[in-house]
Each structure stands twice: as C-alpha cells, then as structure tokens.
JSON list of C-alpha atoms in Angstrom, two decimals:
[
{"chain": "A", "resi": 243, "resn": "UNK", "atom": "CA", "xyz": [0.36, 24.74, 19.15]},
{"chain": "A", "resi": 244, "resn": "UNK", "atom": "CA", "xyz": [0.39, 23.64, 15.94]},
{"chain": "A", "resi": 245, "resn": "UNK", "atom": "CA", "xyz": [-2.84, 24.29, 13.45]},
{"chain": "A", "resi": 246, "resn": "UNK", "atom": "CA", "xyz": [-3.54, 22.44, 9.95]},
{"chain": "A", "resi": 247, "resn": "UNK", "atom": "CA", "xyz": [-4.21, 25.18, 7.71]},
{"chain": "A", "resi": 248, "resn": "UNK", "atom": "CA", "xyz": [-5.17, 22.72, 4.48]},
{"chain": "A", "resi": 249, "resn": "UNK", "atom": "CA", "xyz": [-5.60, 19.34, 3.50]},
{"chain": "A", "resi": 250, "resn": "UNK", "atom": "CA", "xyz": [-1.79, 18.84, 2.55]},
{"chain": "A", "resi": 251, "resn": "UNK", "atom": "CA", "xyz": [-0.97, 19.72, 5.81]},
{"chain": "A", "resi": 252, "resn": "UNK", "atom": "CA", "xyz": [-3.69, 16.94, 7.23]},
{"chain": "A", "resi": 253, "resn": "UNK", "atom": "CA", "xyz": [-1.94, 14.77, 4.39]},
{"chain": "A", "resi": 254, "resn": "UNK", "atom": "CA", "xyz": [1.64, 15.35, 5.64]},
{"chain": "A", "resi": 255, "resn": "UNK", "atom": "CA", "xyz": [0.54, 14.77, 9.38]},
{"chain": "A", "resi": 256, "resn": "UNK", "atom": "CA", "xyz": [-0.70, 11.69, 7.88]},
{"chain": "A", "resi": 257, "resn": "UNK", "atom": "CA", "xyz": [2.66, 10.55, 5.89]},
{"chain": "A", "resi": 258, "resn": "UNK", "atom": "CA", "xyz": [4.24, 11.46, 9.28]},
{"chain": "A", "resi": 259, "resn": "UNK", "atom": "CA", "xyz": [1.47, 8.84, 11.20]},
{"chain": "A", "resi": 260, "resn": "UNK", "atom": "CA", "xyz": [2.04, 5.63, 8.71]},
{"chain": "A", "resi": 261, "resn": "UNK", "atom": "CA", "xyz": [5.75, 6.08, 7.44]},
{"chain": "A", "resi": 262, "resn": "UNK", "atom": "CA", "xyz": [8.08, 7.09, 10.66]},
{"chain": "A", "resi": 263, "resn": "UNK", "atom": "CA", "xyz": [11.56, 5.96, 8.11]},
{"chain": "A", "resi": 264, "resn": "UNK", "atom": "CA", "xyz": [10.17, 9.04, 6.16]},
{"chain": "A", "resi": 265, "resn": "UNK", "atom": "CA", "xyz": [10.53, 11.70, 8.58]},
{"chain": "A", "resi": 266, "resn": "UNK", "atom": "CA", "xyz": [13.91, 10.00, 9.71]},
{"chain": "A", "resi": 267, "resn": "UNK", "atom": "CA", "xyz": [14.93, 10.70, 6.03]},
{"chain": "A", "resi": 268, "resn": "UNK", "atom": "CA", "xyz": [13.74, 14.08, 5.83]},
{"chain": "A", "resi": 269, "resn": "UNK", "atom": "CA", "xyz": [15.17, 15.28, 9.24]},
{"chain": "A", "resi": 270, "resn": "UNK", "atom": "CA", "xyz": [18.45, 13.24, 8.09]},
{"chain": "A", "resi": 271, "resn": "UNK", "atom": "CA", "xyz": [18.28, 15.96, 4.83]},
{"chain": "A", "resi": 272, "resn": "UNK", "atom": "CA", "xyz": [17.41, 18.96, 6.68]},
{"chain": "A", "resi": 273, "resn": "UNK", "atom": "CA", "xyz": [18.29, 21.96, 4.45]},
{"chain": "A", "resi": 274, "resn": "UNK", "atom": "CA", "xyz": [21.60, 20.81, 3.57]},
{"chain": "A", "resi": 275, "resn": "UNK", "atom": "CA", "xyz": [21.37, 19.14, -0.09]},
{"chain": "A", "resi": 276, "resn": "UNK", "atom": "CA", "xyz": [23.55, 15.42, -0.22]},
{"chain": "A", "resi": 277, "resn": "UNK", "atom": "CA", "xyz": [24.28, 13.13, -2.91]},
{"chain": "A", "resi": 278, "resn": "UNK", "atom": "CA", "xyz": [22.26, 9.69, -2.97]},
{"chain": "A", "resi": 279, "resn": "UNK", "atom": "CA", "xyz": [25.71, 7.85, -1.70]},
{"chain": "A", "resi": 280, "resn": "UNK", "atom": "CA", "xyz": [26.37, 10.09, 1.52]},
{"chain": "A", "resi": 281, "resn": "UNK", "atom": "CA", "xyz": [22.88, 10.44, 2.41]},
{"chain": "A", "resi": 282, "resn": "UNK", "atom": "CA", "xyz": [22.30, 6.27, 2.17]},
{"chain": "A", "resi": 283, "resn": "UNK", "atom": "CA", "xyz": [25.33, 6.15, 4.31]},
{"chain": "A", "resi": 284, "resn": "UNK", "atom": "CA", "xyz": [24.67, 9.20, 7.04]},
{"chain": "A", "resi": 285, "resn": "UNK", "atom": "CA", "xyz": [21.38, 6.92, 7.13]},
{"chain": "A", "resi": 286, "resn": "UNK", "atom": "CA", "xyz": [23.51, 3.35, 7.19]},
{"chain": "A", "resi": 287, "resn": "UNK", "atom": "CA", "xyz": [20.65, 1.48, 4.82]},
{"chain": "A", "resi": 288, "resn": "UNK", "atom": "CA", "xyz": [21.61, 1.30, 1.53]},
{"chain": "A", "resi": 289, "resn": "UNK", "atom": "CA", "xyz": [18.64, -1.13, 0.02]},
{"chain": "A", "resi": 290, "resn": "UNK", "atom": "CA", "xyz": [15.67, 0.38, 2.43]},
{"chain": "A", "resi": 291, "resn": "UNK", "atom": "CA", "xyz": [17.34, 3.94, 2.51]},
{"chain": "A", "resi": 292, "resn": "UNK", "atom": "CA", "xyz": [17.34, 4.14, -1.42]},
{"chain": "A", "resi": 293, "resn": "UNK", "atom": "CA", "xyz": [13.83, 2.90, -1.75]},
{"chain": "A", "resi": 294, "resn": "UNK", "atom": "CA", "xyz": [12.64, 5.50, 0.81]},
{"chain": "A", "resi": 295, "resn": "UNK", "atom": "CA", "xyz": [14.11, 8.30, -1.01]},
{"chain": "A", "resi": 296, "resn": "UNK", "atom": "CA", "xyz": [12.18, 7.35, -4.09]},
{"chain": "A", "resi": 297, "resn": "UNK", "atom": "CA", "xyz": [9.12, 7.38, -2.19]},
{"chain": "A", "resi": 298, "resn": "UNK", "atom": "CA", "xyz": [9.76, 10.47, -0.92]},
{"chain": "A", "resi": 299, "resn": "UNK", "atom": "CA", "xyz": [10.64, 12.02, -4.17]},
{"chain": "A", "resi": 300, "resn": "UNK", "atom": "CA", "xyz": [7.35, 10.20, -5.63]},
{"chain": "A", "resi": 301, "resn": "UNK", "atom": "CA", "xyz": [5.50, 11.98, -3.11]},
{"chain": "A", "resi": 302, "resn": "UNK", "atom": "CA", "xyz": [7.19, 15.03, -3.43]},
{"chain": "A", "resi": 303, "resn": "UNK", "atom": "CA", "xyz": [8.91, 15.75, -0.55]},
{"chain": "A", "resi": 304, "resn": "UNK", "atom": "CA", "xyz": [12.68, 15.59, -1.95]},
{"chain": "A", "resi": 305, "resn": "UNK", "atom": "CA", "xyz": [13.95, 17.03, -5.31]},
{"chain": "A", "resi": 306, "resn": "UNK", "atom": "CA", "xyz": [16.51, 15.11, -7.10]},
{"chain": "A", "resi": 307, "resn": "UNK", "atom": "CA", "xyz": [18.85, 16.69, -9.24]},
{"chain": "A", "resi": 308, "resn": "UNK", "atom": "CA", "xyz": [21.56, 14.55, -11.61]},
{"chain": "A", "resi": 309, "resn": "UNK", "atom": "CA", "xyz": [24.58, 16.33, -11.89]},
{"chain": "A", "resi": 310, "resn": "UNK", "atom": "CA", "xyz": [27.00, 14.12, -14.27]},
{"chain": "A", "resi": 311, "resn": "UNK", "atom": "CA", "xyz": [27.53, 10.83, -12.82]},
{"chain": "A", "resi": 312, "resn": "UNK", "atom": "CA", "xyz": [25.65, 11.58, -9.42]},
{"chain": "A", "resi": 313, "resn": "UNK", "atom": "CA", "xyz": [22.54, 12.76, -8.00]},
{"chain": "A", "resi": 314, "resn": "UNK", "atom": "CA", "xyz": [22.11, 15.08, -5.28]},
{"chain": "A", "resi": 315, "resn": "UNK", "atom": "CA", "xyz": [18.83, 15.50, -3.04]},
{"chain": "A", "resi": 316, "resn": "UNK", "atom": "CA", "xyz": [16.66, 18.30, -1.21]},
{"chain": "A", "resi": 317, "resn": "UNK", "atom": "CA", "xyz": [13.87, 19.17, 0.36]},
{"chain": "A", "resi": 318, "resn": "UNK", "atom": "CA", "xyz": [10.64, 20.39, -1.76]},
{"chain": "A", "resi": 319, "resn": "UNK", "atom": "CA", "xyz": [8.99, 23.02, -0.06]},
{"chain": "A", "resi": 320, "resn": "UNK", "atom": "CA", "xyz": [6.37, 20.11, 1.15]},
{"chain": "A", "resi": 321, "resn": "UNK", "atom": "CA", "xyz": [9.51, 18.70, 2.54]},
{"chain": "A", "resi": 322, "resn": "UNK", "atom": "CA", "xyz": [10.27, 21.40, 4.21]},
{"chain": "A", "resi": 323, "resn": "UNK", "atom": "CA", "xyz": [6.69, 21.60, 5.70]},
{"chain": "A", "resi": 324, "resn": "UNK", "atom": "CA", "xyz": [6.78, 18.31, 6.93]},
{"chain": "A", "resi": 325, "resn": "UNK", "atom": "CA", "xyz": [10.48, 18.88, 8.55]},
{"chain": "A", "resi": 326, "resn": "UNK", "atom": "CA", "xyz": [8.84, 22.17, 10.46]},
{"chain": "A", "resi": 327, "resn": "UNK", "atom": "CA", "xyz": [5.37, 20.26, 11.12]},
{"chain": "A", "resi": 328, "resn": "UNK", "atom": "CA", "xyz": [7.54, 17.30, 12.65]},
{"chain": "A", "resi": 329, "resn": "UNK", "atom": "CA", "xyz": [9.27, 19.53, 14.73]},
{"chain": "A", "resi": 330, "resn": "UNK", "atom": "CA", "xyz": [6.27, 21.19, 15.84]},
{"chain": "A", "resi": 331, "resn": "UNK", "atom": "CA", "xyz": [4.12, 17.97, 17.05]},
{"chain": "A", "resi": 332, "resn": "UNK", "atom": "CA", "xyz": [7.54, 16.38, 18.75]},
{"chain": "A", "resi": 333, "resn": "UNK", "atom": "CA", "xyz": [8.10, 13.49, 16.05]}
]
C-alpha cells in the first residue's frame, strides 16, 4: 500500500494525475542515464519528447548534464521517487 509521507510526494502523485507523457518519460529513463538524441528516439517524438524533458528538468525530476557537444539525462532523486511511486500505485 502505498503512503504519502509529505507534500512532494502529494505533489508528484499529482504530476503523475495531470501529465501521463511525464511518467512515460521517466519510466523510459529508468536508472540508466541517455543522451537527449537516443532518449527522443527510444521515445519516437522528437518535437513533444524534447519539450517534455525540459519540463521535467524544470520541475526537477531529470538532471541534465552537457558533456562537449551532447547532453546526457537522469533521474533526480524526485525522479526517482516518482519512478518508485508510479510503480507502486500501477501507473
């Protein structure tokens, strides 16, 4: 059974509620880390995908790290939250 223990995890649930493509891109990220091009095309949406993964690094759920000409992505520990709280309620 799965308990909210503080407000971020009511505000994750929440994220989870009103943006499904966001836990689609965190379970797509897992705990492996990917560069912006393989991840947009595990994903297949370049345009939507790359907008989604600003949002999610906005909220600060991924971590993006530019290593010369790319830039690679993984979860925060929030993202990892929501990854284990998604798995918990069946999304």
């Amino acid at each position: 059974m799965c308990f909210i223990t503080d407000m971020r995890d009511a505000n994750l649930i929440k994220i989870m509620i009103e943006e499904r493509a966001l836990v689609k891109l965190i379970k797509s990220i897992g705990e492996n880390e990917y560069s912006t091009r393989d991840l947009l095309k595990k994903l297949g949406a370049y345009g939507y995908g790359h907008k989604l993964l600003l949002k999610a690094s906005e909220r600060g759920l991924v971590e993006r790290n530019i290593v010369k000409n790319r830039t690679y992505n993984k979860l925060t520990k929030e993202g990892k939250k929501m990854l284990k709280l998604a798995a918990e309620i069946g999304v």
